[in-house]
XYZ file of C-alpha atoms in Angstrom:
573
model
C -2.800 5.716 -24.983
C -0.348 9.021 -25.305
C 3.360 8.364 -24.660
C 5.168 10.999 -22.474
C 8.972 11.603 -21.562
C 8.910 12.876 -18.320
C 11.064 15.914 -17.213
C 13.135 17.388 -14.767
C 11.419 18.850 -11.794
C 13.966 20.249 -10.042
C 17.574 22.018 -10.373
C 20.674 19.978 -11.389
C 22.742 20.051 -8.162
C 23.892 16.090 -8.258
C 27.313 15.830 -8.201
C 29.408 15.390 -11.365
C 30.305 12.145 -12.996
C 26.884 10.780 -12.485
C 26.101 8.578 -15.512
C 23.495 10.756 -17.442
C 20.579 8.219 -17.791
C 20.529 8.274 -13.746
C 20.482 12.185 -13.869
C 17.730 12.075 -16.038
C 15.498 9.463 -13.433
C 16.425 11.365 -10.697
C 15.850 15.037 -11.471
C 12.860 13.575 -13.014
C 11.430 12.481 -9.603
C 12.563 15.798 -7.538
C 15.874 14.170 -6.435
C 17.975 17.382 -7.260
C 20.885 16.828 -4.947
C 23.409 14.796 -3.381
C 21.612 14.835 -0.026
C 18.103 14.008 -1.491
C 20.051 11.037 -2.445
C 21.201 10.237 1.138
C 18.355 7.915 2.855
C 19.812 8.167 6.268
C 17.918 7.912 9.825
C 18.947 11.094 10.669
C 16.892 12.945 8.201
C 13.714 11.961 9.192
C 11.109 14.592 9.791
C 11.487 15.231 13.619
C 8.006 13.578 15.738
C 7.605 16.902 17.868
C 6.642 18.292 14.627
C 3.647 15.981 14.720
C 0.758 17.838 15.991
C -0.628 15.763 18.830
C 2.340 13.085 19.755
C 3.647 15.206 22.536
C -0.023 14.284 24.351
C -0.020 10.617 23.102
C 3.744 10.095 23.696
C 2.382 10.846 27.424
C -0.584 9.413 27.529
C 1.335 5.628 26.731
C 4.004 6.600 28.982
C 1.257 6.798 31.341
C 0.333 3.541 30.952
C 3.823 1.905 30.774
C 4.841 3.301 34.004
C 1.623 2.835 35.688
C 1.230 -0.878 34.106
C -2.175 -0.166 32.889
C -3.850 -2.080 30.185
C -3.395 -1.703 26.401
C -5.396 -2.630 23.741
C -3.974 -2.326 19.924
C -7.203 -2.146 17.459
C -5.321 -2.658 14.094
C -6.902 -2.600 10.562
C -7.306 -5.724 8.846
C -5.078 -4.934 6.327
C -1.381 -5.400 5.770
C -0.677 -1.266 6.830
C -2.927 -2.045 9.821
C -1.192 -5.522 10.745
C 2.298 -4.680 10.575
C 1.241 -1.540 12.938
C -0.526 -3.773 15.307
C 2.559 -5.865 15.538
C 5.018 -2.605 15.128
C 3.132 -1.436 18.068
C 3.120 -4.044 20.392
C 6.728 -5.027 19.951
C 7.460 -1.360 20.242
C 5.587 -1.001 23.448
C 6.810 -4.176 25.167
C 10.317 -3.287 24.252
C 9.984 -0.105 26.669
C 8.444 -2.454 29.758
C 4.523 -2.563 28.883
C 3.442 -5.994 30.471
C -0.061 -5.810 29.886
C -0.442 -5.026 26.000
C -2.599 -7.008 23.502
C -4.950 -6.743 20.824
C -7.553 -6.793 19.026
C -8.408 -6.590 15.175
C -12.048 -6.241 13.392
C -13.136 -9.344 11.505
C -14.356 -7.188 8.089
C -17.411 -10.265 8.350
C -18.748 -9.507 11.219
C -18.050 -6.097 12.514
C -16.474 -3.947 9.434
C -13.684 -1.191 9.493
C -12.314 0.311 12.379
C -13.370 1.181 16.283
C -16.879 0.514 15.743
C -19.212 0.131 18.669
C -19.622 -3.764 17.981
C -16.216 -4.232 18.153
C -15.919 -2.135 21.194
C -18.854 -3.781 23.166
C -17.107 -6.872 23.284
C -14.813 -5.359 25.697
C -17.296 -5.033 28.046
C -15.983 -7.819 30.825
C -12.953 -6.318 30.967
C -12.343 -3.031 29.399
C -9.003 -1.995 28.577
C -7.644 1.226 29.885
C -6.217 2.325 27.228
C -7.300 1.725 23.614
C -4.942 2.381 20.888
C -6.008 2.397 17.293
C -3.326 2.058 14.490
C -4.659 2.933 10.446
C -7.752 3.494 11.545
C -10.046 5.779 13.845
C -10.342 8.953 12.427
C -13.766 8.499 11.432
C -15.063 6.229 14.382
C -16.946 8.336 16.375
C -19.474 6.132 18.016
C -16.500 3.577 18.567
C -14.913 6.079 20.503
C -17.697 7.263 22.557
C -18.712 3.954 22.920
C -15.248 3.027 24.471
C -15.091 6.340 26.641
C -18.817 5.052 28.356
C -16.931 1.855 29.439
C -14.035 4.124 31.050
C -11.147 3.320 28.268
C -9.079 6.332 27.330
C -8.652 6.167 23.559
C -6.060 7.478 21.777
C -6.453 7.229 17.585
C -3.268 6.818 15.364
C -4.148 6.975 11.884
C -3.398 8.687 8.384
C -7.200 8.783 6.510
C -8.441 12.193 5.760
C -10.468 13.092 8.561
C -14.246 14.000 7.940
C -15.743 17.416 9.391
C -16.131 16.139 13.190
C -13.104 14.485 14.843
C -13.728 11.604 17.521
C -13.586 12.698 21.341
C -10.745 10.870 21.630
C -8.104 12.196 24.571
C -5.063 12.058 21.385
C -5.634 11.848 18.203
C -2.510 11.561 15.814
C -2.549 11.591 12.293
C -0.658 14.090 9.968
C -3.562 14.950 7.918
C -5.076 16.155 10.735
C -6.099 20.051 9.742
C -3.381 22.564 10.686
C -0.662 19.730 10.972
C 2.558 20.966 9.133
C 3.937 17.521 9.760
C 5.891 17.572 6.395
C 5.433 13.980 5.307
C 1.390 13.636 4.704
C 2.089 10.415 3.230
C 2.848 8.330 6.054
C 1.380 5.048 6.309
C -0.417 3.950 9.521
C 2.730 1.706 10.449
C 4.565 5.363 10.279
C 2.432 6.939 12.397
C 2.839 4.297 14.738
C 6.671 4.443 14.587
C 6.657 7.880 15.114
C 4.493 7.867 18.211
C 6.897 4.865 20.026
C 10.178 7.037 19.007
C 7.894 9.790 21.348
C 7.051 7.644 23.590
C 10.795 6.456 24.338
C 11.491 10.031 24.435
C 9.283 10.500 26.990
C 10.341 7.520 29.417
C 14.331 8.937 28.875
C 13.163 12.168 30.234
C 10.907 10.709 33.323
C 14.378 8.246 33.745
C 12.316 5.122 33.163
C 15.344 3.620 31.504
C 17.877 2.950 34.285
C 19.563 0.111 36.109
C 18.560 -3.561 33.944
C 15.731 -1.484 31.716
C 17.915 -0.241 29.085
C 16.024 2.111 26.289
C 15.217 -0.456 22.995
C 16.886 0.603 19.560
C 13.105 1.517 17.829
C 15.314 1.450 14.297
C 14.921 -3.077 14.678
C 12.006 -2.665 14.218
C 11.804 -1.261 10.457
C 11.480 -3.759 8.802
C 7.769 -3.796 9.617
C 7.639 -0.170 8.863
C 8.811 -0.838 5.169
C 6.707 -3.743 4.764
C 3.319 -1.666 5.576
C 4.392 1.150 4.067
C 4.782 -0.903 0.488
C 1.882 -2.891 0.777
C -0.266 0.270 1.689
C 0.965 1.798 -1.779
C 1.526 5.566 -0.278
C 3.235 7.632 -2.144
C 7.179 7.361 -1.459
C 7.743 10.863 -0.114
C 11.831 10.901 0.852
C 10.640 10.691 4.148
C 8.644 7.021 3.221
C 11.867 6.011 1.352
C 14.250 6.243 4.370
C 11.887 3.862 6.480
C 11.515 2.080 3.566
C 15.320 1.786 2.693
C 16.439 1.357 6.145
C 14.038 -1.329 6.806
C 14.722 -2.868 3.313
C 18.506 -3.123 4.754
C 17.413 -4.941 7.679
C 15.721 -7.751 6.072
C 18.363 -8.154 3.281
C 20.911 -8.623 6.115
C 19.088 -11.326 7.999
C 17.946 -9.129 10.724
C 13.878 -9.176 10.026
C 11.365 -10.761 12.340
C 11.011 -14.493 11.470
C 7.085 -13.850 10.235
C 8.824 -11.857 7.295
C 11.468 -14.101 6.600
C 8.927 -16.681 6.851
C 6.497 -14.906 4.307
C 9.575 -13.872 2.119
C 10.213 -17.889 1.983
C 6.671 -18.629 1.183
C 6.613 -16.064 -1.413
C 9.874 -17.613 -2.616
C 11.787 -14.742 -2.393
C 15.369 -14.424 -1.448
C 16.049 -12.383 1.529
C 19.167 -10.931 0.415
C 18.110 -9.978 -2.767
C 14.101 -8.297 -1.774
C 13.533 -5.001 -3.202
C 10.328 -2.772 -2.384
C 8.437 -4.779 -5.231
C 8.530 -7.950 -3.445
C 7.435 -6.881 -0.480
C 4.869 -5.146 -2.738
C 4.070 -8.386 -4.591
C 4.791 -11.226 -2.829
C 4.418 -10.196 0.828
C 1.770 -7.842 1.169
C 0.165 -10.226 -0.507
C -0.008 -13.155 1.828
C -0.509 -10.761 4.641
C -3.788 -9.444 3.012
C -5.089 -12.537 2.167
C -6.149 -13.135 6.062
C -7.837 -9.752 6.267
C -9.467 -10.229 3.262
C -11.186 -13.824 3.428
C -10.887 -14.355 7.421
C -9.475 -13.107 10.390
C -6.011 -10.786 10.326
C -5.276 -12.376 13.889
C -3.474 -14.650 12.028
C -1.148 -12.501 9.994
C -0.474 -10.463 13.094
C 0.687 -13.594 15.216
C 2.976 -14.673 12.084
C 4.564 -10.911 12.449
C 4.534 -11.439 15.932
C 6.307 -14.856 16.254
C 9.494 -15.101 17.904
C 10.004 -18.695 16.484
C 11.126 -19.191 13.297
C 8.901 -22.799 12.794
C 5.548 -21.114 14.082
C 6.023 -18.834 11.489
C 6.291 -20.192 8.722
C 4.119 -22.525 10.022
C 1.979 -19.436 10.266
C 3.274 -17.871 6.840
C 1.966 -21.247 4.830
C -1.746 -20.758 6.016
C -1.182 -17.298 4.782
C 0.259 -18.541 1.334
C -3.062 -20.853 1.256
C -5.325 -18.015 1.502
C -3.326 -16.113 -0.736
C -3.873 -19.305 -3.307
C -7.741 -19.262 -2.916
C -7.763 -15.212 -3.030
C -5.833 -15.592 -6.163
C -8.624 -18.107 -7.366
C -11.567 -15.838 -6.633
C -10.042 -12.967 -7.621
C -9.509 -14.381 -11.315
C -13.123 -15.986 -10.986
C -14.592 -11.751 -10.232
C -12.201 -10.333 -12.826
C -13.322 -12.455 -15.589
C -16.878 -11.989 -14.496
C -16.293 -8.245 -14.495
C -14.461 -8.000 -17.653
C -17.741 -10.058 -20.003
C -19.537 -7.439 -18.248
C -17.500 -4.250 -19.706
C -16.804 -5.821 -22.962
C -20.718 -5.293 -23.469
C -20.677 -1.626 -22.514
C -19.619 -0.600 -26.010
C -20.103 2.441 -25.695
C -17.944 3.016 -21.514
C -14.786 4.984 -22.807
C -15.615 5.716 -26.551
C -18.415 7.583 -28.547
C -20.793 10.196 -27.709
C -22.081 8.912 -24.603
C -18.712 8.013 -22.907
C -19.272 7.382 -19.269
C -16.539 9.649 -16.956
C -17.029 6.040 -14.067
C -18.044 2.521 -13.603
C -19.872 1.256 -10.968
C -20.182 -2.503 -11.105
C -22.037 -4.729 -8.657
C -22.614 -8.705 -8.572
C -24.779 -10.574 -5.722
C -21.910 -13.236 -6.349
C -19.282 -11.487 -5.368
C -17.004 -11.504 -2.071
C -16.206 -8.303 -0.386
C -13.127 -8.668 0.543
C -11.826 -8.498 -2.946
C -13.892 -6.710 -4.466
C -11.103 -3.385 -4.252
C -8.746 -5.851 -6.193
C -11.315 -5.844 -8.796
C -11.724 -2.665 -9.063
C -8.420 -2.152 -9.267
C -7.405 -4.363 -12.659
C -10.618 -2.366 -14.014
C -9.787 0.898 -13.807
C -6.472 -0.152 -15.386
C -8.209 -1.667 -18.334
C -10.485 1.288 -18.964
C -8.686 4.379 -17.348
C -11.885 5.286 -15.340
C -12.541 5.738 -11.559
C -13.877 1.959 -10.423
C -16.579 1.212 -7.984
C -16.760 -1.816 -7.529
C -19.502 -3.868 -4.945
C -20.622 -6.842 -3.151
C -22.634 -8.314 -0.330
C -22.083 -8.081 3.134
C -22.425 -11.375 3.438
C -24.482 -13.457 0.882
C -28.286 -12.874 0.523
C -27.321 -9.489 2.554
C -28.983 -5.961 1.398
C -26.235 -3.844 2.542
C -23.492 -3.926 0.224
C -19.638 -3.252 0.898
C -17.794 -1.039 -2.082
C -14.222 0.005 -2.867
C -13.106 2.555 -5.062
C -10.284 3.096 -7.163
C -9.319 6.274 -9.058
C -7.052 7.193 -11.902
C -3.783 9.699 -11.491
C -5.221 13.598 -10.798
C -8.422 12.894 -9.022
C -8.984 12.560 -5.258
C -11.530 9.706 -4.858
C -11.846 10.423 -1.361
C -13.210 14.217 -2.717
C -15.583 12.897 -4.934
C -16.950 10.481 -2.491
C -17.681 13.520 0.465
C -19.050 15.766 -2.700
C -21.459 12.794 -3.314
C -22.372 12.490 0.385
C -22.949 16.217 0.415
C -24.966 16.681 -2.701
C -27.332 13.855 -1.354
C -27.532 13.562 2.119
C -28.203 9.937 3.481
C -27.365 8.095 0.284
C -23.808 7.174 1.441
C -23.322 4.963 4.363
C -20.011 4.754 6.326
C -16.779 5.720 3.381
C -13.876 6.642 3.566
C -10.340 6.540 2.587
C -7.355 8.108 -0.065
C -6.981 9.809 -2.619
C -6.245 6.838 -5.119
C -8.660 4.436 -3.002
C -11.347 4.379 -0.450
C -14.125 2.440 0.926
C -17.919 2.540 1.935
C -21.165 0.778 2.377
C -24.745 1.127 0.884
C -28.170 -0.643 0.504
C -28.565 -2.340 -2.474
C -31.315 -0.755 -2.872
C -29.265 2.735 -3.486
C -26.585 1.529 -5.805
C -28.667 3.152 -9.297
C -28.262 6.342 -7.083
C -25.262 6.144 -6.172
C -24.104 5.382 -9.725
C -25.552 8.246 -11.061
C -24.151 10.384 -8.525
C -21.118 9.012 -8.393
C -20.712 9.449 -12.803
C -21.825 13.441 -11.757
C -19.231 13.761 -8.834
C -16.436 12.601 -10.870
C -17.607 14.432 -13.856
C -17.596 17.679 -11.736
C -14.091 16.887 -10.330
C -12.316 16.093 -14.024
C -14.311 19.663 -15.328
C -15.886 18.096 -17.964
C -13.240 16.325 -19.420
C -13.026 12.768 -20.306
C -10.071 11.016 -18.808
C -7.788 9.865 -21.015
C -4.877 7.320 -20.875
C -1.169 8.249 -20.824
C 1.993 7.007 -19.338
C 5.163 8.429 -18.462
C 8.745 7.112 -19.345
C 12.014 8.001 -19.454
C 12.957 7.968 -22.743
C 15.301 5.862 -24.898
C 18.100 3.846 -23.307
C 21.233 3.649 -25.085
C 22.045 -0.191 -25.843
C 25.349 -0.511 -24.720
C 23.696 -0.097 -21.087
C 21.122 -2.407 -21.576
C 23.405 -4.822 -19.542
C 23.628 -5.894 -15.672
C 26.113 -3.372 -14.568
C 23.390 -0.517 -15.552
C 20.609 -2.620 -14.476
C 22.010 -2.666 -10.475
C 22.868 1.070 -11.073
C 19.135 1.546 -11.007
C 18.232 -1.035 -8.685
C 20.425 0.257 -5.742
C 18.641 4.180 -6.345
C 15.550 2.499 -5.218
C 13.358 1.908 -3.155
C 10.890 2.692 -6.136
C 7.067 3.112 -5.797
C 4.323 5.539 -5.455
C 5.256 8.480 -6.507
C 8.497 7.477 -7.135
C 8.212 4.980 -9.883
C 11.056 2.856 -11.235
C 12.531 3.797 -14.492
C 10.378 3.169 -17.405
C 12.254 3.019 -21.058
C 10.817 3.226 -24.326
C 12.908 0.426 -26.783
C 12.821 -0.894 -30.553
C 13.792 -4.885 -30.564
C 14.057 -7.864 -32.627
C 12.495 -11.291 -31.146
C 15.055 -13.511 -31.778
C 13.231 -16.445 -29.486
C 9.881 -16.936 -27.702
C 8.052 -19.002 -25.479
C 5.639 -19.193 -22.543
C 6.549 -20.306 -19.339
C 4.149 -20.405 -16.070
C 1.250 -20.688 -18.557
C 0.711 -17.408 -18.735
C 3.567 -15.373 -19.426
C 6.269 -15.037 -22.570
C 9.826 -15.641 -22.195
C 11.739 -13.856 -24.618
C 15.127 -12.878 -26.396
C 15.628 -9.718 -27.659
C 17.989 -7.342 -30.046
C 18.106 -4.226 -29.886
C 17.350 -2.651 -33.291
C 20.419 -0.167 -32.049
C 23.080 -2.962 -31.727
C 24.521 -4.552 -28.470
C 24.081 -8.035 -27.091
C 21.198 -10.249 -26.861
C 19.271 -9.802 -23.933
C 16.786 -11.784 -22.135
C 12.932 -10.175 -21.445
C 9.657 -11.501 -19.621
C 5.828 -10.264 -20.360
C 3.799 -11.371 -17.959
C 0.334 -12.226 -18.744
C 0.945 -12.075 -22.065
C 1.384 -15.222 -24.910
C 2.900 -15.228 -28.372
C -0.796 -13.938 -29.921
C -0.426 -10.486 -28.095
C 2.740 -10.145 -29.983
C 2.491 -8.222 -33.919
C 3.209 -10.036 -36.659
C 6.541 -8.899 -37.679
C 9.715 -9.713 -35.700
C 10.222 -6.240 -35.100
C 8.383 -5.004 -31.810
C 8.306 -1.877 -29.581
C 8.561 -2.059 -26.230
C 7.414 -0.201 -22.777
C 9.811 -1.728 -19.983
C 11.971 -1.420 -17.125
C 15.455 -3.214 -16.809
C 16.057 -5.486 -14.113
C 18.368 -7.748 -12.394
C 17.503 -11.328 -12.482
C 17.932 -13.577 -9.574
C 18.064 -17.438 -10.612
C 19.636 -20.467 -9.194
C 22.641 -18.330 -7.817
C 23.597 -16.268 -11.139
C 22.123 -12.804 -11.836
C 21.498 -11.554 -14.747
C 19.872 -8.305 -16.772
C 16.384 -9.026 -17.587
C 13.682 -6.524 -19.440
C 10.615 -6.448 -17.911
C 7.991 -5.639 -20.162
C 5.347 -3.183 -19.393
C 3.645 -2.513 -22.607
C 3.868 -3.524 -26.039
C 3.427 -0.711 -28.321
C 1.575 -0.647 -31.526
């Protein structure tokens, strides 16, 4: 693994008397200014500049002012359930009446607006359907819906593929020729953008008059920051306004009960969340539906007015969550016999540039987690795949690259250079989905090892992280440690500072099980200071007393008293 110290990207322009450590960060992630650091409302990319949500904006006026009905098809992840609920709240804020929805159960009729889904419709089809992180590539969903006489407008932020549904709006700022600036936005940002056009639109048509007041859309962020985390897009400054703003809502009380109700279940203090827990402790929860049964049932926690019915709600999520957790660890350690006997994966003459792993055993709907915790372990691009269902010949797959390639590229060169091999994919540049026979997956493996051999040029990936240096030890203390916590929200693309430290163990021992409590010294003087390693037990530790340390500095939140905590990321041999 190579250490690096990252560097400024940008020109100093922060004002003076910033503490020097926090100039570093900061003109180390592009934040070159005092208005960079400003995470305001107002300085939002504007939504006219989204290339089709004038059309859509009028299309769901339409439908408002004419009372037609609306049908949400969310995605049945977290991105796509807080959308679902983003929009529906949105939408009956401005006077929709007859708005519902409707999300694919990944079991029985996969990703997105696909014609199963669609068909079921059929008694009563909607008049308008509205898809939220998803679409883009559903073009017999959409033709399928147009036959019963639905409009269909797609909202969605995938990479589109060569042919574009025939969908009356489509928006989605990857869309070719958009010059939206923020390409990052999650599908819960595309949504929020397309109800702050569709208010727009009802103020200019006078639709807000008399009792029907126009609804403050900015109540509604704290959905918008919860999808945004959990989708892990980068945190563009546009992403980190709606994620700050809506971070600000839930730490002053002002959330929707389902995510005070999954912050409770996650045990998680409201006024104290950061990005990571909605990251880690939310998201979560919320996935756990999609992934094992229905999302219905995280979107009607989100949805809940009533504080008991959700956390009612939020506890069935917290089960799932418990018996994803167990399955997950049940795959990993499955996966990880299975790479300890490829000797030869990442080292020797015949290093292999992917892994594609498969087990009939396996459950697809976390199968991308297990990907994910491989291509950690071996710094390679991860495909990971299971069954449709069990005994089933088509299997589902998820992807996950390393830093530098586009997954999402490798996956349409694949498709290209063998026509018919690929079933339905899509997705990211860091992740992305698709389906195959089994009977294809030696073909696909091969391919896949040439694709991303053509895409890294030959060269062999290879392991590195980034941190920022050395911190002094006289601000390895709690006053520092907020410093850096309030210059969040941290994430993709934006990570949180990441220190390189010498220390003395002065005591040990493992809590939870699984993780090592510690107290440190700094081998450059200061006070003793606390530090957690999770996953990790004395063994992992060297022999000597003397250790060095990969870790951020954090603010510890426990019965009532905070204090500075390391975090350890890596230990260092």
């Amino acid at each position: 693994m190579k250490v690096e110290r990252r560097s400024a990207t940008v020109e100093d322009a922060l004002p003076p008397g910033i503490h020097p450590i926090i100039r570093r960060v900061l003109l180390a992630r592009g934040v070159g200014s005092a208005d960079a650091l400003r995470l305001e409302l107002g300085q939002l990319a504007r939504p006219d500049t989204l290339l089709g949500l004038p059309g859509a904006a009028r299309l769901l006026a339409d439908a408002i002012c004419e009372q037609r009905h609306v049908r949400i098809v969310g995605d049945f992840d977290a991105d796509g359930a807080t959308g679902t609920a983003l929009a529906i709240r949105g939408l009956q804020s401005m006077g929709a009446q007859r708005v519902d929805f409707r999300v694919p159960n990944r079991f029985e009729f996969g990703y997105g607006l696909t014609p199963g889904l669609v068909e079921t419709f059929s008694e009563q089809p909607p008049d308008l359907v509205v898809t939220v992180d998803s679409g883009i590539s559903c073009l017999e969903g959409t033709a399928t819906a147009k036959k019963l006489g639905s409009q269909v407008l797609i909202t969605d932020h995938h990479l589109p593929g060569e042919q574009l549904p025939d969908a009356d709006a489509i928006v989605n700022p990857n869309l070719p020729g958009d010059n939206f600036p923020s390409k990052a936005l999650a599908g819960v940002g595309v949504m929020f953008y397309l109800l702050s056009g569709v208010r727009r639109e009802l103020q200019q048509r006078g639709w807000f008059s008399g009792s029907r007041s126009a609804p403050r859309l900015d109540t509604l962020l704290d959905l918008v920051a919860l999808g945004t985390v959990a989708d892990l897009v980068p945190l563009d400054v546009n992403n980190r306004i709606l994620v700050s703003q809506g971070l600000s809502r839930i730490r002053a009380g002002r959330a929707c009960p389902g995510i005070m109700a999954l912050l409770r279940a996650g045990k998680r203090d409201y006024r104290n969340v950061v990005a990571s827990d909605l990251g880690f402790a939310v998201g979560p929860r919320l996935n756990a539906a999609g992934r094992l049964e229905d999302m219905s049932v995280g979107i009607r926690c989100l949805l809940s007015d009533d504080s008991h019915s959700a956390l009612e709600l939020a506890m069935q999520l917290d089960r799932l969550n418990r018996e994803r957790r167990a399955m997950q660890e049940k795959m990993q350690a499955e996966a990880m016999q299975l790479v300890d006997k490829l000797e030869t994966l990442t080292s020797g003459q015949h290093a292999a540039f992917s892994l594609c792993i498969h087990d009939p055993g396996w459950h697809q709907g976390v199968v991308g987690l297990v990907a994910s915790k491989l291509k950690d372990r071996i710094y390679r691009p991860v495909a990971a795949f299971a069954p449709e269902e069990p005994g089933a010949v088509m299997l589902k797959g998820s992807v996950r690259s390393i830093p530098g390639l586009h997954i999402r590229d490798v996956l349409a060169w694949v498709d290209a250079e063998h026509p018919g091999l690929l079933g339905p994919f899509g997705g990211h540049a860091m992740a992305a989905g698709m389906s195959l026979p089994e009977a294809s997956l030696d073909s696909f493996s091969q391919a896949f090892e040439a694709g991303v051999a053509h895409f890294m040029e030959g060269e062999l990936p290879s392991a590195q992280v980034r941190t920022d240096g050395k911190l002094p030890a006289a601000d390895i203390n709690l006053q520092f440690a907020q410093q850096l916590r309030d210059l969040g929200p941290w994430g993709q693309r934006f990570p949180e500072p990441l220190f390189e430290g010498s220390f003395e163990v002065l005591d040990q021992r493992v809590v939870g099980g699984a993780h090592l409590k510690m107290v440190l010294a700094s081998r450059d003087g200061g006070e003793p200071v606390d530090a957690i390693a999770f996953g990790r037990l004395p063994e992992d530790l060297p022999g000597t007393r003397g250790i060095n340390l990969l870790y951020r500095l954090d603010v510890n939140h426990f019965r009532g008293e905070r204090s500075c905590q390391l975090v350890v990321e890596r230990i260092v041999d």
